[in-house]
Short mmCIF file of C-alpha atoms in Angstrom, two decimals:
data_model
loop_
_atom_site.label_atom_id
_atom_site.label_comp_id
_atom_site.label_asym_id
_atom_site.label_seq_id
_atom_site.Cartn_x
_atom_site.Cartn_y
_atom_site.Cartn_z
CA UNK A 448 0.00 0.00 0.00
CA UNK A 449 1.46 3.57 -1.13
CA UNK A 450 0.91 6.18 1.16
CA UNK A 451 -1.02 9.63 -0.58
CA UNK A 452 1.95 11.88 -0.29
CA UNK A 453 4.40 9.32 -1.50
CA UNK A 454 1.71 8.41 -4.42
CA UNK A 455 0.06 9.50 -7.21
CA UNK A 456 -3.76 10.03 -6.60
CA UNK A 457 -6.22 9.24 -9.49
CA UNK A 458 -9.67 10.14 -10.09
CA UNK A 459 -12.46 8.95 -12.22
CA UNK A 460 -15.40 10.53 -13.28
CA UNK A 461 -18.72 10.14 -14.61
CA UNK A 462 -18.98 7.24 -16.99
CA UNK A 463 -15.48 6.42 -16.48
CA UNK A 464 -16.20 5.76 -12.80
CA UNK A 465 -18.96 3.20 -14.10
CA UNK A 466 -17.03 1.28 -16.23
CA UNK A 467 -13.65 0.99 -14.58
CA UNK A 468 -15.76 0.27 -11.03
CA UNK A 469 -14.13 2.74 -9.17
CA UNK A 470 -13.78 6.16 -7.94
CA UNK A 471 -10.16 6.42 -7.00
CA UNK A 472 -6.89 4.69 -6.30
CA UNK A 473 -3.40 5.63 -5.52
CA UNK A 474 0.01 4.32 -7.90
CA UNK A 475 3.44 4.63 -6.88
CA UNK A 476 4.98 7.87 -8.13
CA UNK A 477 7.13 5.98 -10.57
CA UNK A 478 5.42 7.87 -13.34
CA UNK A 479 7.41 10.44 -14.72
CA UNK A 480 4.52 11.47 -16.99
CA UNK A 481 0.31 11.04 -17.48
CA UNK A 482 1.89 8.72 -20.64
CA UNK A 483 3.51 6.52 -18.41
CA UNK A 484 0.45 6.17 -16.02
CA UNK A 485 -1.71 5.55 -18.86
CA UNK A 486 0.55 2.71 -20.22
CA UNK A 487 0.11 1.09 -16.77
CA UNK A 488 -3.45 1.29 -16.83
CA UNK A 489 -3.98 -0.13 -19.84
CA UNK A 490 -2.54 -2.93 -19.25
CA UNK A 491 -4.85 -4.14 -16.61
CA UNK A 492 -7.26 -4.86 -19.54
CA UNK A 493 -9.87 -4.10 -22.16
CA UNK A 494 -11.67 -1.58 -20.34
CA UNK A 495 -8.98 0.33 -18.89
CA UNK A 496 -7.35 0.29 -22.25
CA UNK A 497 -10.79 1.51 -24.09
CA UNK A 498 -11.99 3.75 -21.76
CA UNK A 499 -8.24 5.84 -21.19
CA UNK A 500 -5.37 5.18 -23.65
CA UNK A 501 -7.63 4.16 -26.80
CA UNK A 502 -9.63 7.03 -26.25
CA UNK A 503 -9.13 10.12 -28.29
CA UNK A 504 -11.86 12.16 -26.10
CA UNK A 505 -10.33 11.34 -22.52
CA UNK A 506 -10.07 14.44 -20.64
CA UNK A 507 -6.81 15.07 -18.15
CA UNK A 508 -6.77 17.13 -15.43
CA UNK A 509 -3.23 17.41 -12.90
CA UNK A 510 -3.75 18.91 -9.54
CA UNK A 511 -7.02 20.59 -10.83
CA UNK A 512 -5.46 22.30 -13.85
CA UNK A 513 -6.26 20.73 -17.41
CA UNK A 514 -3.48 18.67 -18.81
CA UNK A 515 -2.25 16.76 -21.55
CA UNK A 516 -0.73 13.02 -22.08
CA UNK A 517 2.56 14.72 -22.00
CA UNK A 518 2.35 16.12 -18.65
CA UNK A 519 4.83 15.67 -16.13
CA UNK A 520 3.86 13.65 -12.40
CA UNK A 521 5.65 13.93 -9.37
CA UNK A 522 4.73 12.64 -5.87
CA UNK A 523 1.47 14.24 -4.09
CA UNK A 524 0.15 15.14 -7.69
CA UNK A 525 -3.70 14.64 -8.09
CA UNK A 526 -4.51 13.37 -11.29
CA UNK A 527 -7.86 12.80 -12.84
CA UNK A 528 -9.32 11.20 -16.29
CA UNK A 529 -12.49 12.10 -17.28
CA UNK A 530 -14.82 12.00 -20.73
CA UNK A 531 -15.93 15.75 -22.03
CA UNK A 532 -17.71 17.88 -19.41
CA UNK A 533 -21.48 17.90 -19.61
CA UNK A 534 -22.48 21.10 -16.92
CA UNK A 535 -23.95 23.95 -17.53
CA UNK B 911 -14.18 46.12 -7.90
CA UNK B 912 -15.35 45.02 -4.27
CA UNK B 913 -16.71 41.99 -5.52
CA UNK B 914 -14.32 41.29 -8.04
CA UNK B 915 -11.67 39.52 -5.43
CA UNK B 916 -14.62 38.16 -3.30
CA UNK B 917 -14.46 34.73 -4.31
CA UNK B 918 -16.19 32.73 -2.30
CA UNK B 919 -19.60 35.49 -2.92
CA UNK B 920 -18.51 34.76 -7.16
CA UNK B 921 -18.46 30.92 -7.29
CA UNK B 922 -20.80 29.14 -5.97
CA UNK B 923 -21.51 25.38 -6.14
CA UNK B 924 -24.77 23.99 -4.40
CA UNK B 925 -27.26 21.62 -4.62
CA UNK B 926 -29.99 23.70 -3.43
CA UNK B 927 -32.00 26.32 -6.09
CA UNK B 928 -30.93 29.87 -5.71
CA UNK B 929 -33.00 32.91 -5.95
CA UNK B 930 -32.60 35.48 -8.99
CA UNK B 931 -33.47 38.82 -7.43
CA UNK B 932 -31.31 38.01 -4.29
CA UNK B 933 -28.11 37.15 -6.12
CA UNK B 934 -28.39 39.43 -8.34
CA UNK B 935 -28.98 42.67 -5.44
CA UNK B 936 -26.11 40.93 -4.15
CA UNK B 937 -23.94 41.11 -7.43
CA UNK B 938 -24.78 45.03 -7.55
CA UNK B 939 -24.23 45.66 -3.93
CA UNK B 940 -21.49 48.53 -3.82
CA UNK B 941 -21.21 48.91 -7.54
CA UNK B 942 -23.50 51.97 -8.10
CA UNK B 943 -21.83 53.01 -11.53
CA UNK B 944 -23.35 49.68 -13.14
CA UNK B 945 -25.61 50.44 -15.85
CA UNK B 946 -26.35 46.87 -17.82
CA UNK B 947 -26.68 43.22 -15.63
CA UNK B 948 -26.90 40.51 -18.00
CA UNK B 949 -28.04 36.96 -16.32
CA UNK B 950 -27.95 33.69 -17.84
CA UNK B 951 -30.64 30.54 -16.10
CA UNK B 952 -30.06 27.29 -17.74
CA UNK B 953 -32.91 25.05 -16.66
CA UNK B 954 -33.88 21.32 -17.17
CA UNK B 955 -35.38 20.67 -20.54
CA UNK B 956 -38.10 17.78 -20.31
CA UNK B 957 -37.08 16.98 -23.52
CA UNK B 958 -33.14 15.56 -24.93
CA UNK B 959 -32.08 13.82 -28.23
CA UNK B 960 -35.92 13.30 -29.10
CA UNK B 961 -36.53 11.57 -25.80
CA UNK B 962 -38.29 12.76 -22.31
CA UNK B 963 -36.64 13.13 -19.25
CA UNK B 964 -37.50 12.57 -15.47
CA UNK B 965 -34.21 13.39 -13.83
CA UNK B 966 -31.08 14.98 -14.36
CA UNK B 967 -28.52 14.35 -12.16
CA UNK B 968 -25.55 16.77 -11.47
CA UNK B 969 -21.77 14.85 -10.76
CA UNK B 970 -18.44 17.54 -10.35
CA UNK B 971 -14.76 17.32 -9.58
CA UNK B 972 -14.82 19.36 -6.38
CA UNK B 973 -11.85 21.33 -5.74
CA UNK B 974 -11.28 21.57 -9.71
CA UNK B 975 -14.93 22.81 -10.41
CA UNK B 976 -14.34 26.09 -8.20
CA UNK B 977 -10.22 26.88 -9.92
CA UNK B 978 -12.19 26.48 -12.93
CA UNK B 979 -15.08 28.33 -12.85
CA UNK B 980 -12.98 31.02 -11.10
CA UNK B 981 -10.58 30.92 -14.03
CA UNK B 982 -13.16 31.42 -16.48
CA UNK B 983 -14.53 34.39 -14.13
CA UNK B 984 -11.29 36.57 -14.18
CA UNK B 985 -10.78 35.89 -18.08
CA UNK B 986 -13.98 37.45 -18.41
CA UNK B 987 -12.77 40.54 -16.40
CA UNK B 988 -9.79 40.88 -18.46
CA UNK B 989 -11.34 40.95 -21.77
CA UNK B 990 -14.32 43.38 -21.11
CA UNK B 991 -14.36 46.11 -18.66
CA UNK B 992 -17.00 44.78 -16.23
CA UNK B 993 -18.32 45.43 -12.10
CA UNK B 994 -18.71 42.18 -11.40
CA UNK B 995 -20.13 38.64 -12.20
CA UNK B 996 -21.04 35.72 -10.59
CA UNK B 997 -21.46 31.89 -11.08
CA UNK B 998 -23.63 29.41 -9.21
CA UNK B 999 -23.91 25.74 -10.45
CA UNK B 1000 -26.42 23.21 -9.38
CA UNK B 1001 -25.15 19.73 -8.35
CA UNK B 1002 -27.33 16.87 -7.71
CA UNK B 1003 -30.61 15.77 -8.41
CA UNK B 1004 -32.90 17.82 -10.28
CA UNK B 1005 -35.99 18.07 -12.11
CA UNK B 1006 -37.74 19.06 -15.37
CA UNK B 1007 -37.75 23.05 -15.19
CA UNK B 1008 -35.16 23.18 -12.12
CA UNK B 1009 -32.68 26.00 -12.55
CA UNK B 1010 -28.89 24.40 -13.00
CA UNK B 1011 -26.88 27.43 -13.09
CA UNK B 1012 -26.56 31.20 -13.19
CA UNK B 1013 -24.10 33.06 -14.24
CA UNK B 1014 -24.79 36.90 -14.05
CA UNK B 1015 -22.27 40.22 -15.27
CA UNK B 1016 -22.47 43.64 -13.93
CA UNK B 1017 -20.91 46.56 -16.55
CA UNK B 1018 -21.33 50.30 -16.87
CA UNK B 1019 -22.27 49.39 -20.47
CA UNK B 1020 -24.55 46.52 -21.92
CA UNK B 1021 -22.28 45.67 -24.92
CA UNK B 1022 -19.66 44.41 -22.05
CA UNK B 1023 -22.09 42.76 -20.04
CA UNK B 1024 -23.47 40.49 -23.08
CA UNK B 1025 -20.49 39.58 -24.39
CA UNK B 1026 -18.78 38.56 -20.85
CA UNK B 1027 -22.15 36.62 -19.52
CA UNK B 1028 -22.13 34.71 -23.22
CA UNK B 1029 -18.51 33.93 -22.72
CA UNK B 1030 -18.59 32.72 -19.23
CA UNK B 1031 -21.71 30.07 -20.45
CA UNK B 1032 -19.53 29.22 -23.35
CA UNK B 1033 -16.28 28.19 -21.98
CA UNK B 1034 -18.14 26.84 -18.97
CA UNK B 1035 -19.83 24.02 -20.85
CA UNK B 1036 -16.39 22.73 -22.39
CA UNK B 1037 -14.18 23.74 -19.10
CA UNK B 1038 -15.67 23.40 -16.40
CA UNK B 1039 -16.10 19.79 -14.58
CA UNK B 1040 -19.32 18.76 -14.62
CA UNK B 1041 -21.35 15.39 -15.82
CA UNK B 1042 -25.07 14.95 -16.51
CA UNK B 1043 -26.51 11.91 -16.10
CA UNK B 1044 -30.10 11.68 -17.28
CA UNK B 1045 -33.10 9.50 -16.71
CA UNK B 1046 -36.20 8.26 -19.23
CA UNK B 1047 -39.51 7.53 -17.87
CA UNK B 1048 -38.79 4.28 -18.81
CA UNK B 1049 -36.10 4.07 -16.02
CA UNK B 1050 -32.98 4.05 -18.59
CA UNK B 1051 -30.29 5.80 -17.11
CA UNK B 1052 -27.59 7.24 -19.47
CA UNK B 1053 -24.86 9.87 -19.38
CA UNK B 1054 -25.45 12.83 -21.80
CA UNK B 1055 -23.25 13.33 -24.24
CA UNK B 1056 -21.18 16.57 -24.94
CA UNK B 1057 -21.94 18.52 -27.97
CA UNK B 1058 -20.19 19.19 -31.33
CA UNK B 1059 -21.57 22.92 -31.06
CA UNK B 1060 -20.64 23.22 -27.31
CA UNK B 1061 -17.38 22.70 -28.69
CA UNK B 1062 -17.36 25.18 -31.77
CA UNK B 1063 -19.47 27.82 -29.53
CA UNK B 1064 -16.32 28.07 -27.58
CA UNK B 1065 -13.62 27.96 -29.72
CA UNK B 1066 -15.21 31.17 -31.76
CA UNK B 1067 -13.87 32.97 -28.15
CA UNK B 1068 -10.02 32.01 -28.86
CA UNK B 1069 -7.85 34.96 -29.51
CA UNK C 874 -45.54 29.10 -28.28
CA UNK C 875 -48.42 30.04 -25.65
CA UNK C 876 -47.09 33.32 -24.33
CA UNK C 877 -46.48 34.62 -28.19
CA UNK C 878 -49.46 36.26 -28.82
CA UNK C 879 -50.47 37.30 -24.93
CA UNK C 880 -48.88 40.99 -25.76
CA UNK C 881 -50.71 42.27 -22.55
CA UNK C 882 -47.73 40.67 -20.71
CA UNK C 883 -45.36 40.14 -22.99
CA UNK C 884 -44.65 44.60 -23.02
CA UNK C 885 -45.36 46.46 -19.36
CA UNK C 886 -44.52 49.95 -19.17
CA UNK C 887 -44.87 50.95 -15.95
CA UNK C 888 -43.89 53.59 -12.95
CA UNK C 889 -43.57 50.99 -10.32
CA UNK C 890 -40.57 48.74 -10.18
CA UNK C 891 -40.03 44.88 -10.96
CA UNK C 892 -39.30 42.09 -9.41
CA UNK C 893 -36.81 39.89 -11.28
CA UNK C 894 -37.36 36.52 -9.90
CA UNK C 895 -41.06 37.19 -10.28
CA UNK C 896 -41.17 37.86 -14.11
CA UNK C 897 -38.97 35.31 -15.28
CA UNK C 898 -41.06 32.42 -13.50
CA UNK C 899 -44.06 34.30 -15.38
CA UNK C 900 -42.37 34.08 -18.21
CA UNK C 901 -40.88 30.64 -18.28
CA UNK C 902 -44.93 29.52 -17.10
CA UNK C 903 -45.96 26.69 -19.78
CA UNK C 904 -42.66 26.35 -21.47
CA UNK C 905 -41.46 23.06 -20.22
CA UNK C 906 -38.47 22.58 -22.97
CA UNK C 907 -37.06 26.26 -21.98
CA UNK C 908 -33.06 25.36 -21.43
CA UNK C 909 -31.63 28.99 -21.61
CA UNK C 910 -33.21 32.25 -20.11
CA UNK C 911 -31.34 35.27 -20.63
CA UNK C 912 -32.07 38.87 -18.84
CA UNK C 913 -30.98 42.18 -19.02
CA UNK C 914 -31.59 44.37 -16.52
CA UNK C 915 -30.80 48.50 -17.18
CA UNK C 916 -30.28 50.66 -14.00
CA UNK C 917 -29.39 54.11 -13.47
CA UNK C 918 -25.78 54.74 -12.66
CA UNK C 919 -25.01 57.65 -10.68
CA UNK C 920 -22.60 59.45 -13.05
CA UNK C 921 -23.27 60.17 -17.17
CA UNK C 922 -21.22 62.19 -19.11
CA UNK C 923 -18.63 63.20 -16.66
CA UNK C 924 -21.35 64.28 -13.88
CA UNK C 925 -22.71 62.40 -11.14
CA UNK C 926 -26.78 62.58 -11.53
CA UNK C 927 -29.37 62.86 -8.77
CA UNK C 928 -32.38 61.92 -10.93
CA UNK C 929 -33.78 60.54 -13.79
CA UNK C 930 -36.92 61.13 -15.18
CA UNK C 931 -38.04 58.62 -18.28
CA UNK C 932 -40.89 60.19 -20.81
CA UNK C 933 -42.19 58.27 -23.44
CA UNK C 934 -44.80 58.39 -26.12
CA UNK C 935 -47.95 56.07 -24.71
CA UNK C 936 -49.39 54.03 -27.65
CA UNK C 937 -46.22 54.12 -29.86
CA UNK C 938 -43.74 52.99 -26.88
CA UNK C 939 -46.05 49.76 -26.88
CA UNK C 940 -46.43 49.03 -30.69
CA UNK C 941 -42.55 49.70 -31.16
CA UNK C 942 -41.71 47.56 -28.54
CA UNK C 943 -44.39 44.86 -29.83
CA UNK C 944 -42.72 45.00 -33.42
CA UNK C 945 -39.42 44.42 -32.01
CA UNK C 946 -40.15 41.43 -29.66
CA UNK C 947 -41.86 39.88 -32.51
CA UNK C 948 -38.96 40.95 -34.82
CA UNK C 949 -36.48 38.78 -32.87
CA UNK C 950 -38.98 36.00 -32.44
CA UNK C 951 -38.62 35.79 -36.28
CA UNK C 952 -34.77 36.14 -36.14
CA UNK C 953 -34.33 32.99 -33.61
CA UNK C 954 -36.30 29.79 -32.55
CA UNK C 955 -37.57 31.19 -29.35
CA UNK C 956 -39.64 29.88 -26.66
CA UNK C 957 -41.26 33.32 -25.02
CA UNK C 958 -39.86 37.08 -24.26
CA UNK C 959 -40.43 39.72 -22.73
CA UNK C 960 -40.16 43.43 -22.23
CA UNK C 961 -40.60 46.08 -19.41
CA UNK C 962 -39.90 49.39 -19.11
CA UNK C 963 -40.47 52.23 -16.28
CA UNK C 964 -41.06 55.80 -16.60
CA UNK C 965 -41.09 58.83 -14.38
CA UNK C 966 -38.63 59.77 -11.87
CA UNK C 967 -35.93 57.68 -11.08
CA UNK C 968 -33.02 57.15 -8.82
CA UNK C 969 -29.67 56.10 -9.25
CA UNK C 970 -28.92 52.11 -9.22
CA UNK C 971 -32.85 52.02 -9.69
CA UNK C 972 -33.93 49.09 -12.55
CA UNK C 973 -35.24 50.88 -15.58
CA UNK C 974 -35.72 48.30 -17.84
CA UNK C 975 -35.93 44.63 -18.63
CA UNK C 976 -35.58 42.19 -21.68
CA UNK C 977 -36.15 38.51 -20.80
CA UNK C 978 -35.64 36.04 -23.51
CA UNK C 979 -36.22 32.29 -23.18
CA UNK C 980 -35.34 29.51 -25.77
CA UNK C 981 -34.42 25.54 -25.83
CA UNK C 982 -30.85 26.31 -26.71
CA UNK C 983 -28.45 29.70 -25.65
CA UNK C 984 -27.00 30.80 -28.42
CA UNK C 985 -30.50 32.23 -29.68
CA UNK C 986 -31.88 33.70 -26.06
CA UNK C 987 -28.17 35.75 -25.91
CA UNK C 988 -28.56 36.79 -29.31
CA UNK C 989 -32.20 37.74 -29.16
CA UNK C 990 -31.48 39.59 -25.69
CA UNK C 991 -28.85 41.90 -27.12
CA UNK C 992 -30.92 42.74 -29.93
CA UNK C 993 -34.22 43.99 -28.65
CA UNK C 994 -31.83 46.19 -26.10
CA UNK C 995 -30.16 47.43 -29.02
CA UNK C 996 -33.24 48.08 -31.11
CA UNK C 997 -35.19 49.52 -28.44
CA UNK C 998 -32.19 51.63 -27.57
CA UNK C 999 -33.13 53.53 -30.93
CA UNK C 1000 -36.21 52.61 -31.96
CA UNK C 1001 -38.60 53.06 -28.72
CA UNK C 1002 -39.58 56.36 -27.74
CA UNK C 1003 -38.61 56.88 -24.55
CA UNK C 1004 -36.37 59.99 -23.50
CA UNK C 1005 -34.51 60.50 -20.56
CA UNK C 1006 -34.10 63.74 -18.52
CA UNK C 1007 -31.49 64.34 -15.18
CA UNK C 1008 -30.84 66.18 -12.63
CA UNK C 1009 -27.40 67.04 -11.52
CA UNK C 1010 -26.71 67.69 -7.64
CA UNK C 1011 -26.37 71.57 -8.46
CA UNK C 1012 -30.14 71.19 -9.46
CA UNK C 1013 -29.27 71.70 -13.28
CA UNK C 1014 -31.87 69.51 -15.47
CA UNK C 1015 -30.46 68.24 -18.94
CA UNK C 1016 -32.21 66.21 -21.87
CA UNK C 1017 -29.62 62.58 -22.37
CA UNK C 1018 -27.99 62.74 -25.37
CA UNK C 1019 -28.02 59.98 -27.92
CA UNK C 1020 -25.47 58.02 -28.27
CA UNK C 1021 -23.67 57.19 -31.84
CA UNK C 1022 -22.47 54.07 -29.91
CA UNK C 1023 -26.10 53.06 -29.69
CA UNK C 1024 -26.24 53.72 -33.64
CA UNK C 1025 -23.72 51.70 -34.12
CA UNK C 1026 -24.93 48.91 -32.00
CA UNK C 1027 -28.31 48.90 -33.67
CA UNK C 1028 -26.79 48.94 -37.28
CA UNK C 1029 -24.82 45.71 -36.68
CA UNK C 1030 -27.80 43.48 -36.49
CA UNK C 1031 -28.78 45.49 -40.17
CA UNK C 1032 -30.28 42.27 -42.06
CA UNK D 933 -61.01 75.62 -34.53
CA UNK D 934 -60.35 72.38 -36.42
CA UNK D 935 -62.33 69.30 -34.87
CA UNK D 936 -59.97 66.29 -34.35
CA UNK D 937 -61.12 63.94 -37.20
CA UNK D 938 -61.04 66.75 -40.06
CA UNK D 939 -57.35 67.96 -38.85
CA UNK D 940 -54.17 66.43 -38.22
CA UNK D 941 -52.89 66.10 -34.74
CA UNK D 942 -49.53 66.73 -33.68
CA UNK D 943 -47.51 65.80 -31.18
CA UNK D 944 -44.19 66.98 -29.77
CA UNK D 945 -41.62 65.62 -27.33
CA UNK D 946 -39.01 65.77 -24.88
CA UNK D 947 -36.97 69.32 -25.48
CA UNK D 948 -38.78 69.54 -28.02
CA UNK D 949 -42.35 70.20 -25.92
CA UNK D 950 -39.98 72.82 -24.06
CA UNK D 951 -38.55 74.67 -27.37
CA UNK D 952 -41.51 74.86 -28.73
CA UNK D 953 -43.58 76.00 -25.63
CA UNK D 954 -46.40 72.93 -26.59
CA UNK D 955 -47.00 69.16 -26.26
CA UNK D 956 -49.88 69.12 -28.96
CA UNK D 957 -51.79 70.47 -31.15
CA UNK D 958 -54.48 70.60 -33.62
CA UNK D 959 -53.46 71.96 -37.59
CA UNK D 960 -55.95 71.20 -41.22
CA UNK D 961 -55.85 68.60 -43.26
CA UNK D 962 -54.52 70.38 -45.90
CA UNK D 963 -51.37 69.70 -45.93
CA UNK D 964 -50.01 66.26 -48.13
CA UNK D 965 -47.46 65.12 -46.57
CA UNK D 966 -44.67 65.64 -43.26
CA UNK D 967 -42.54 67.64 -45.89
CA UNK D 968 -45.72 70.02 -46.07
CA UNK D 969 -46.57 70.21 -42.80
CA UNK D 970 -43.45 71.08 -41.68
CA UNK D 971 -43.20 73.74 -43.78
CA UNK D 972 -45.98 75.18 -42.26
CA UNK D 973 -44.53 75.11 -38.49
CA UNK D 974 -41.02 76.96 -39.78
CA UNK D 975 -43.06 79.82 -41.11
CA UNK D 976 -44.10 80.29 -37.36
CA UNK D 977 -40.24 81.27 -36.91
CA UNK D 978 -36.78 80.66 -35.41
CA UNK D 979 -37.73 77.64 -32.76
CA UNK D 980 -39.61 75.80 -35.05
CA UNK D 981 -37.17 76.58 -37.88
CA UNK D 982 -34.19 75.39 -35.72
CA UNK D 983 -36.12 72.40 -33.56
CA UNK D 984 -37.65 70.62 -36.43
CA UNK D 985 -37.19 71.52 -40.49
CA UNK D 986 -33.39 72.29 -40.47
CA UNK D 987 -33.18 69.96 -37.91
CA UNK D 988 -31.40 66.88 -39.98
CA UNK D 989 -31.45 64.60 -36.47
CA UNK D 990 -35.73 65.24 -36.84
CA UNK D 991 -37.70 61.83 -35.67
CA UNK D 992 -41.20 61.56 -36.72
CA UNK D 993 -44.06 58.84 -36.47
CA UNK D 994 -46.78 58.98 -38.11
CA UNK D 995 -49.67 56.77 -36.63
CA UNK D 996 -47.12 55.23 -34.44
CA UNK D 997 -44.96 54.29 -37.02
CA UNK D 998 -41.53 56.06 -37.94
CA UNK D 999 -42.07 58.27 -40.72
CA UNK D 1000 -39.98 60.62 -43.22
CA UNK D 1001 -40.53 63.86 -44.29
CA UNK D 1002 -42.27 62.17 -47.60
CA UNK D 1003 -44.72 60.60 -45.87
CA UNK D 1004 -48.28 61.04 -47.03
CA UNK D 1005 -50.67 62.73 -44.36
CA UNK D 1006 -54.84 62.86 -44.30
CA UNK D 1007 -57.49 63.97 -41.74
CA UNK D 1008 -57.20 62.01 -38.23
CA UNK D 1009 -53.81 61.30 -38.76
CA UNK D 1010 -51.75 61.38 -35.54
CA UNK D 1011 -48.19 63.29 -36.08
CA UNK D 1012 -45.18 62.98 -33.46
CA UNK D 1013 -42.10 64.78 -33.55
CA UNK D 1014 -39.60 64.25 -31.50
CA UNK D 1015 -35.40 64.30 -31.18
CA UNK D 1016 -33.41 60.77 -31.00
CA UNK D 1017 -34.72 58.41 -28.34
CA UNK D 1018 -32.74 57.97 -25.17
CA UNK D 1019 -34.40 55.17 -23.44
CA UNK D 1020 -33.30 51.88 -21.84
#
């Protein structure tokens, strides 16, 4: 078990939260970059790898600001995937 | 420009309705030079993609919801010359006809006011993290899904 | 498209004031598939032209101020696929950050209720006949100017 | 005295009520058009010259309906002049 300041904290929204079955989770900070999270993701299977890295629409936000594949992740950093927003 | 650093009176996310004379007395308290208020209500349609809907429900990324609806606020102030403005977004349940969200500009003139109010709506529905979940009569449940023109509607703001 | 042709409360010119909260339920009434309601609300500011003003008194021409504000409701109703509007206007004596007038516009989709906001302002800012008079501190009493701005405004929605 | 029905009734507004010392009036039907009937009001002299026929920012309705200076006139109609509107 990683400890959240030693970890990287992930969040999943909406539909994504559905299909992947849950909410949140915390990976080691080995990631250097959203890429690199995403790689380990998919391999857990078809949905991870459909819903996030197949998915030209998946939306990326890092500690609250929008972000990109390319992004860099250290430890502490809050990182959440999400489809396009919906509100208004 | 009282208001304009008060951010917890500018953003507001709730699940209970909100009241449009009262926010907006509040939006125009201080600011006697304003001349134009522009307010936007998006409410529940009972209708979406050609079928009827019982419930809407209302999912956000707290914390990131507030940075960005705040975001979107202060671009607004720095490309017209407004008062103040305001945003309140519904989370939640609601029903057909329930109000969802508000956003509401203050200016001395109404040219400012339009364009600022029409731009916060705009990049709010591409930026800004909420999720609407819908349900049929029929008890379907289903996520709605964004819009081509949401998307086009905002990019005719880039500079 | 009930409210369309009720004209008695779709135009109000009136002394007293208005509630906002109060007209915008009126006019959303009966329009289930209303998604976007925009308003603009006018209110004096305390300082035109350089000089702070004590009062403002609104004239207008009874029987034309309705039928040129009926023509230009209906005019936008034509422009855009809208649900209901709706326009008030006070006259007589007025004080600064009092509410002088208000456009409601409601519609299934935003882009057409912003649009169809700003324009009956616009329009009505040169077509109605309504003429505003005020009174400085010092007791001097001046007729408002026009405004080429307002010309200008008005000639960019030119079909 | 020219009863209401055989004449054409005039209205003025805003500074233009104070100019011109009157809010309405009664005049004959004789007169064609706006063009006419203005000509008619300048003859009473400098105010009326200055406030409305060499007055290019003029507004007039006829009926309730914005007019020009070629508009046709005839017995009951209702005339309003007045200078640029102000209001919202």
């Amino acid at each position: 078990m990683t400890s959240r300041t030693s970890a990287i904290h992930i969040l999943y929204f909406a539909n994504f939260r559905e299909v992947l079955g849950q909410a949140e989770e915390n990976l080691p900070a080995t990631h250097n970059t959203v890429s690199e999270l995403l790689t380990t993701l998919a391999a857990r299977g078809e949905p991870w790898k459909v819903a996030l890295f197949d998915n030209e629409n998946l939306q990326i936000a890092v500690n609250h600001d929008i972000a990109s594949r390319e992004t860099p992740l250290k430890a502490g950093d809050e990182v959440a995937f999400f489809p396009p927003v919906t509100g208004g | 420009m009282a208001s304009f650093n008060r951010e917890t009176l500018c953003i507001k996310i709730q699940t209970e309705d909100f009241d449009l004379t009262t926010e907006i007395s509040a939006l125009r308290q201080d600011h006697k030079n304003i001349g134009a208020v522009v307010s936007f209500v998006g409410t529940v349609r009972d209708m979406n993609e050609g079928d009827e809907v019982s419930v809407l429900e209302l999912e956000h990324y707290a914390g990131m919801t507030e940075k960005s609806l705040e975001k979107i606020r202060l671009e607004a102030h720095q490309r017209w010359s407004l008062e103040a403005s305001m945003i309140i977004h519904r989370v939640g349940k609601l029903l057909p006809s329930d109000q969802i969200v508000l956003v509401a500009v203050a200016s001395q003139h109404r040219e400012n006011a339009f364009h600022a109010a029409h731009f916060i709506m705009d990049y709010l529905k591409t930026n800004a993290p909420f999720w609407k979940k819908e349900t049929l009569p029929n008890g379907d449940v289903r996520w709605v899904d964004s819009r081509v023109s949401d998307q086009e509607a905002a990019q005719r703001w880039a500079v």
